[in-house]
């Protein structure tokens, strides 16, 4: 008994992790309480989006996704060159090993410039009709079939109130690993994030995107899945939400850098980085 008591006494509970788990997996009434506590302010002041980005906002609302072409190709080239220097861009084809995912910090000027982009931040806040936040550090992700079964191959939604941004570092089409999304009319908003086989009356659509495109995905409300083929898909992945999901203190390790980098940005941009700055 003494040994058991000692073991139990060594166990520490991470309160923020518990809150995150409750927000993701608990019954709806508990989710609503957490949402009331953490949800971001409404009715923030935003400049009007230009016609191109306003059209993408319409696509996002109608179809669950939108694509900005030709605006971030230079940044995509810089990140692709970085991966090539690290011998990571041809990783799967050359070595036939599992693909990779790694966090990339804000000290990378290219990534920080993308995330500070006022149109991206404005689009997020306009879509949610409230202040949006970046959730977690950006990642570079390379995925192919890799001879494994992934949970993301099953239809699912990622929590709720969440937009993901993918800067395409490779082409994505029916010959590569591809993202599939179901039409908005068949989605239920039960916040059931389990990944399992489901039956839908409508077919999922495979999205085509080119190197340098910025793909915006409403993964919080639209069921989607990945179809993993041998030819890989490489993206810079950025995730945003409205603060409903409590964040972990361990993620706030870039605050000093961000204070200087965000000094002259509009409030709605600066506030996108709140979880890293407090």
Short mmCIF file of C-alpha atoms in Angstrom, two decimals:
data_model
loop_
_atom_site.label_atom_id
_atom_site.label_comp_id
_atom_site.label_asym_id
_atom_site.label_seq_id
_atom_site.Cartn_x
_atom_site.Cartn_y
_atom_site.Cartn_z
CA UNK A 1 0.00 0.00 0.00
CA UNK A 2 2.85 2.37 0.81
CA UNK A 3 4.33 1.86 -2.66
CA UNK A 4 0.97 2.61 -4.31
CA UNK A 5 0.57 5.82 -2.29
CA UNK A 6 4.04 6.96 -3.34
CA UNK A 7 3.27 6.30 -7.02
CA UNK A 8 -0.05 8.14 -6.77
CA UNK A 9 1.64 11.09 -5.06
CA UNK A 10 4.04 11.40 -8.01
CA UNK A 11 1.22 11.76 -10.52
CA UNK A 12 0.57 15.39 -11.45
CA UNK A 13 -2.53 16.57 -13.31
CA UNK A 14 -2.17 19.22 -15.98
CA UNK A 15 -5.23 21.43 -15.50
CA UNK A 16 -4.98 23.02 -18.93
CA UNK A 17 -4.75 19.61 -20.59
CA UNK A 18 -7.84 18.49 -18.67
CA UNK A 19 -9.69 21.61 -19.87
CA UNK A 20 -8.64 20.87 -23.45
CA UNK A 21 -9.88 17.29 -23.16
CA UNK A 22 -13.19 18.48 -21.72
CA UNK A 23 -13.61 20.99 -24.55
CA UNK A 24 -13.01 18.28 -27.15
CA UNK A 25 -14.67 15.21 -25.70
CA UNK A 26 -17.22 16.24 -23.07
CA UNK A 27 -21.02 16.48 -23.43
CA UNK A 28 -22.38 19.57 -25.17
CA UNK A 29 -23.42 21.40 -21.96
CA UNK A 30 -19.85 21.28 -20.62
CA UNK A 31 -18.51 22.43 -24.00
CA UNK A 32 -20.89 25.39 -23.87
CA UNK A 33 -19.61 26.43 -20.43
CA UNK A 34 -16.02 26.31 -21.60
CA UNK A 35 -16.97 28.15 -24.79
CA UNK A 36 -18.58 30.94 -22.76
CA UNK A 37 -15.38 31.34 -20.75
CA UNK A 38 -12.85 31.21 -23.59
CA UNK A 39 -14.69 32.46 -26.68
CA UNK A 40 -13.21 35.61 -28.21
CA UNK A 41 -14.86 39.08 -28.44
CA UNK A 42 -17.44 39.80 -31.16
CA UNK A 43 -17.93 42.88 -33.34
CA UNK A 44 -14.28 43.84 -33.75
CA UNK A 45 -13.37 46.59 -36.22
CA UNK A 46 -12.03 45.25 -39.51
CA UNK A 47 -11.13 46.97 -42.80
CA UNK A 48 -13.16 45.85 -45.80
CA UNK A 49 -11.67 42.92 -47.71
CA UNK A 50 -10.75 43.52 -51.34
CA UNK A 51 -12.87 41.74 -54.02
CA UNK A 52 -10.45 38.80 -54.39
CA UNK A 53 -10.39 37.93 -50.71
CA UNK A 54 -14.09 38.71 -50.31
CA UNK A 55 -14.78 36.15 -53.05
CA UNK A 56 -12.74 33.55 -51.17
CA UNK A 57 -14.77 34.33 -48.04
CA UNK A 58 -17.94 33.59 -50.06
CA UNK A 59 -16.43 30.30 -51.30
CA UNK A 60 -15.53 29.37 -47.74
CA UNK A 61 -19.08 29.94 -46.54
CA UNK A 62 -20.68 28.13 -49.51
CA UNK A 63 -18.30 25.23 -50.08
CA UNK A 64 -16.27 24.84 -46.89
CA UNK A 65 -13.02 25.88 -48.57
CA UNK A 66 -11.41 28.63 -50.62
CA UNK A 67 -8.16 29.11 -52.55
CA UNK A 68 -5.94 32.17 -52.92
CA UNK A 69 -3.70 31.75 -55.95
CA UNK A 70 -0.46 33.51 -56.91
CA UNK A 71 0.01 35.64 -53.78
CA UNK A 72 2.36 33.43 -51.77
CA UNK A 73 4.43 31.65 -54.43
CA UNK A 74 7.62 33.50 -53.43
CA UNK A 75 7.21 32.39 -49.80
CA UNK A 76 6.50 28.83 -50.93
CA UNK A 77 9.73 28.83 -52.96
CA UNK A 78 11.74 29.97 -49.93
CA UNK A 79 10.30 27.19 -47.76
CA UNK A 80 10.75 24.58 -50.49
CA UNK A 81 14.43 25.58 -50.83
CA UNK A 82 14.83 25.25 -47.07
CA UNK A 83 13.45 21.70 -47.19
CA UNK A 84 15.72 20.83 -50.10
CA UNK A 85 18.76 22.08 -48.18
CA UNK A 86 17.71 19.83 -45.29
CA UNK A 87 17.27 16.93 -47.74
CA UNK A 88 13.61 16.67 -46.78
CA UNK A 89 11.76 17.59 -49.96
CA UNK A 90 12.34 14.22 -51.66
CA UNK A 91 12.20 12.29 -48.39
CA UNK A 92 9.60 9.66 -49.26
CA UNK A 93 10.70 8.93 -52.81
CA UNK A 94 14.38 8.58 -51.96
CA UNK A 95 14.26 6.74 -48.65
CA UNK A 96 10.84 5.05 -48.71
CA UNK A 97 10.30 5.94 -45.04
CA UNK A 98 7.43 7.48 -43.09
CA UNK A 99 6.72 11.12 -43.78
CA UNK A 100 7.27 13.93 -41.30
CA UNK A 101 5.66 16.75 -39.38
CA UNK A 102 7.58 19.37 -37.44
CA UNK A 103 6.85 22.69 -35.74
CA UNK A 104 8.47 25.74 -37.27
CA UNK A 105 8.97 28.76 -35.02
CA UNK A 106 8.36 32.45 -35.57
CA UNK A 107 12.09 33.09 -35.87
CA UNK A 108 11.57 31.94 -39.47
CA UNK A 109 10.84 35.33 -41.06
CA UNK A 110 8.96 33.86 -44.01
CA UNK A 111 6.50 31.97 -41.81
CA UNK A 112 5.96 34.95 -39.50
CA UNK A 113 5.33 37.26 -42.48
CA UNK A 114 2.65 34.89 -43.79
CA UNK A 115 0.93 34.67 -40.42
CA UNK A 116 1.05 38.46 -39.98
CA UNK A 117 -0.52 38.97 -43.41
CA UNK A 118 -3.43 41.35 -42.83
CA UNK A 119 -5.67 39.69 -45.44
CA UNK A 120 -5.27 36.26 -43.80
CA UNK A 121 -6.01 37.66 -40.34
CA UNK A 122 -8.92 39.73 -41.64
CA UNK A 123 -10.42 36.75 -43.48
CA UNK A 124 -10.32 34.65 -40.31
CA UNK A 125 -11.99 37.30 -38.17
CA UNK A 126 -14.54 38.10 -40.90
CA UNK A 127 -15.46 34.42 -41.25
CA UNK A 128 -15.96 33.90 -37.51
CA UNK A 129 -17.45 37.42 -37.03
CA UNK A 130 -15.22 37.77 -33.98
CA UNK A 131 -11.54 37.85 -33.06
CA UNK A 132 -9.71 34.75 -34.28
CA UNK A 133 -6.53 33.24 -32.80
CA UNK A 134 -3.74 31.09 -34.11
CA UNK A 135 -3.92 27.71 -32.40
CA UNK A 136 -0.53 26.10 -31.90
CA UNK A 137 2.70 26.75 -33.77
CA UNK A 138 2.74 26.37 -37.57
CA UNK A 139 3.89 23.02 -38.91
CA UNK A 140 5.47 21.75 -42.09
CA UNK A 141 3.84 18.43 -42.94
CA UNK A 142 4.74 15.89 -45.62
CA UNK A 143 2.34 13.00 -46.13
CA UNK A 144 2.00 10.10 -48.55
CA UNK A 145 0.65 6.57 -48.34
CA UNK A 146 3.84 5.43 -46.56
CA UNK A 147 2.23 1.99 -46.24
CA UNK A 148 0.36 3.00 -43.07
CA UNK A 149 -3.30 3.54 -42.16
CA UNK A 150 -3.92 7.00 -40.74
CA UNK A 151 -6.87 8.01 -38.54
CA UNK A 152 -7.32 11.09 -40.74
CA UNK A 153 -8.28 8.78 -43.62
CA UNK A 154 -11.70 8.43 -41.92
CA UNK A 155 -14.30 11.24 -42.24
CA UNK A 156 -14.08 13.62 -39.29
CA UNK A 157 -14.32 17.23 -38.15
CA UNK A 158 -11.64 18.92 -36.08
CA UNK A 159 -13.49 20.18 -33.03
CA UNK A 160 -15.50 23.18 -34.14
CA UNK A 161 -14.97 26.88 -34.89
CA UNK A 162 -11.70 26.13 -36.62
CA UNK A 163 -10.15 27.26 -39.92
CA UNK A 164 -6.94 25.74 -41.26
CA UNK A 165 -4.61 27.40 -43.75
CA UNK A 166 -2.34 25.34 -45.99
CA UNK A 167 0.38 26.99 -48.02
CA UNK A 168 0.96 24.40 -50.71
CA UNK A 169 4.63 23.41 -50.98
CA UNK A 170 3.74 20.84 -53.64
CA UNK A 171 0.88 20.31 -56.09
CA UNK A 172 -2.18 18.45 -54.82
CA UNK A 173 -4.44 16.52 -57.20
CA UNK A 174 -5.87 13.07 -57.97
CA UNK A 175 -2.33 11.71 -58.50
CA UNK A 176 -1.03 12.81 -55.09
CA UNK A 177 -2.09 12.55 -51.48
CA UNK A 178 -5.26 14.65 -51.49
CA UNK A 179 -7.74 16.41 -49.17
CA UNK A 180 -11.43 15.45 -49.58
CA UNK A 181 -14.31 17.50 -48.20
CA UNK A 182 -18.05 16.80 -47.96
CA UNK A 183 -20.54 19.51 -49.02
CA UNK A 184 -21.72 21.72 -46.14
CA UNK A 185 -25.37 20.65 -46.40
CA UNK A 186 -24.63 17.14 -45.10
CA UNK A 187 -22.63 18.22 -42.05
CA UNK A 188 -24.06 17.96 -38.60
CA UNK A 189 -22.71 20.27 -35.92
CA UNK A 190 -22.68 17.72 -33.12
CA UNK A 191 -18.98 18.40 -32.47
CA UNK A 192 -18.37 14.66 -32.70
CA UNK A 193 -14.65 14.53 -33.49
CA UNK A 194 -14.37 10.74 -33.53
CA UNK A 195 -12.67 9.29 -36.60
CA UNK A 196 -14.61 6.32 -37.90
CA UNK A 197 -16.45 4.99 -40.94
CA UNK A 198 -19.53 7.04 -41.70
CA UNK A 199 -22.16 6.90 -44.43
CA UNK A 200 -23.09 10.06 -46.31
CA UNK A 201 -25.67 10.64 -49.01
CA UNK A 202 -23.36 13.03 -50.86
CA UNK A 203 -19.91 12.34 -52.29
CA UNK A 204 -16.79 14.02 -50.96
CA UNK A 205 -14.93 16.33 -53.34
CA UNK A 206 -11.19 16.00 -53.86
CA UNK A 207 -9.55 19.43 -53.84
CA UNK A 208 -6.94 20.34 -56.43
CA UNK A 209 -4.36 23.00 -55.54
CA UNK A 210 -1.07 24.13 -57.07
CA UNK A 211 2.31 24.84 -55.53
CA UNK A 212 2.14 28.31 -53.95
CA UNK A 213 -1.66 28.31 -53.47
CA UNK A 214 -3.06 29.20 -50.07
CA UNK A 215 -5.85 26.74 -49.28
CA UNK A 216 -8.33 27.78 -46.55
CA UNK A 217 -10.38 24.95 -45.02
CA UNK A 218 -13.35 25.03 -42.66
CA UNK A 219 -12.29 21.86 -40.85
CA UNK A 220 -14.33 22.72 -37.76
CA UNK A 221 -17.73 22.34 -39.44
CA UNK A 222 -17.13 20.29 -42.59
CA UNK A 223 -16.50 16.57 -42.58
CA UNK A 224 -13.32 15.75 -44.46
CA UNK A 225 -10.60 13.13 -44.81
CA UNK A 226 -7.28 12.52 -46.52
CA UNK A 227 -6.73 10.02 -49.32
CA UNK A 228 -3.09 8.97 -49.06
CA UNK A 229 -1.29 8.10 -52.27
CA UNK A 230 2.35 7.32 -52.90
CA UNK A 231 3.11 10.78 -54.28
CA UNK A 232 3.39 13.05 -51.27
CA UNK A 233 1.67 16.30 -50.33
CA UNK A 234 3.78 18.95 -48.54
CA UNK A 235 2.21 21.96 -46.80
CA UNK A 236 2.88 24.71 -44.33
CA UNK A 237 -0.04 24.14 -41.93
CA UNK A 238 -1.53 26.93 -39.80
CA UNK A 239 -4.58 26.43 -37.59
CA UNK A 240 -6.93 29.09 -36.19
CA UNK A 241 -9.97 29.16 -33.94
CA UNK A 242 -11.98 31.51 -31.74
CA UNK A 243 -10.51 30.67 -28.36
CA UNK A 244 -13.08 28.04 -27.45
CA UNK A 245 -10.28 25.51 -26.90
CA UNK A 246 -8.17 26.32 -23.81
CA UNK A 247 -4.51 26.52 -24.77
CA UNK A 248 -1.47 25.02 -23.05
CA UNK A 249 1.01 27.30 -21.28
CA UNK A 250 3.90 25.32 -22.73
CA UNK A 251 3.10 26.77 -26.14
CA UNK A 252 3.80 30.36 -25.05
CA UNK A 253 7.54 30.46 -25.64
CA UNK A 254 7.80 33.08 -28.39
CA UNK A 255 6.38 36.08 -26.53
CA UNK A 256 9.54 38.23 -26.47
CA UNK A 257 10.11 37.84 -30.21
CA UNK A 258 6.47 38.53 -31.04
CA UNK A 259 6.23 41.70 -28.95
CA UNK A 260 8.73 43.43 -31.20
CA UNK A 261 7.51 41.87 -34.46
CA UNK A 262 3.84 42.76 -33.87
CA UNK A 263 4.43 46.24 -32.49
CA UNK A 264 3.14 48.14 -35.55
CA UNK A 265 0.38 45.77 -36.69
CA UNK A 266 -3.40 46.43 -36.37
CA UNK A 267 -5.06 45.12 -33.21
CA UNK A 268 -6.91 42.33 -35.02
CA UNK A 269 -3.55 41.03 -36.35
CA UNK A 270 -1.75 41.40 -33.01
CA UNK A 271 -4.56 39.60 -31.22
CA UNK A 272 -4.27 36.61 -33.57
CA UNK A 273 -1.10 35.74 -31.62
CA UNK A 274 -2.66 36.07 -28.15
CA UNK A 275 -1.98 32.49 -27.08
CA UNK A 276 1.76 32.98 -27.64
CA UNK A 277 1.99 36.40 -26.06
CA UNK A 278 0.35 36.11 -22.62
#
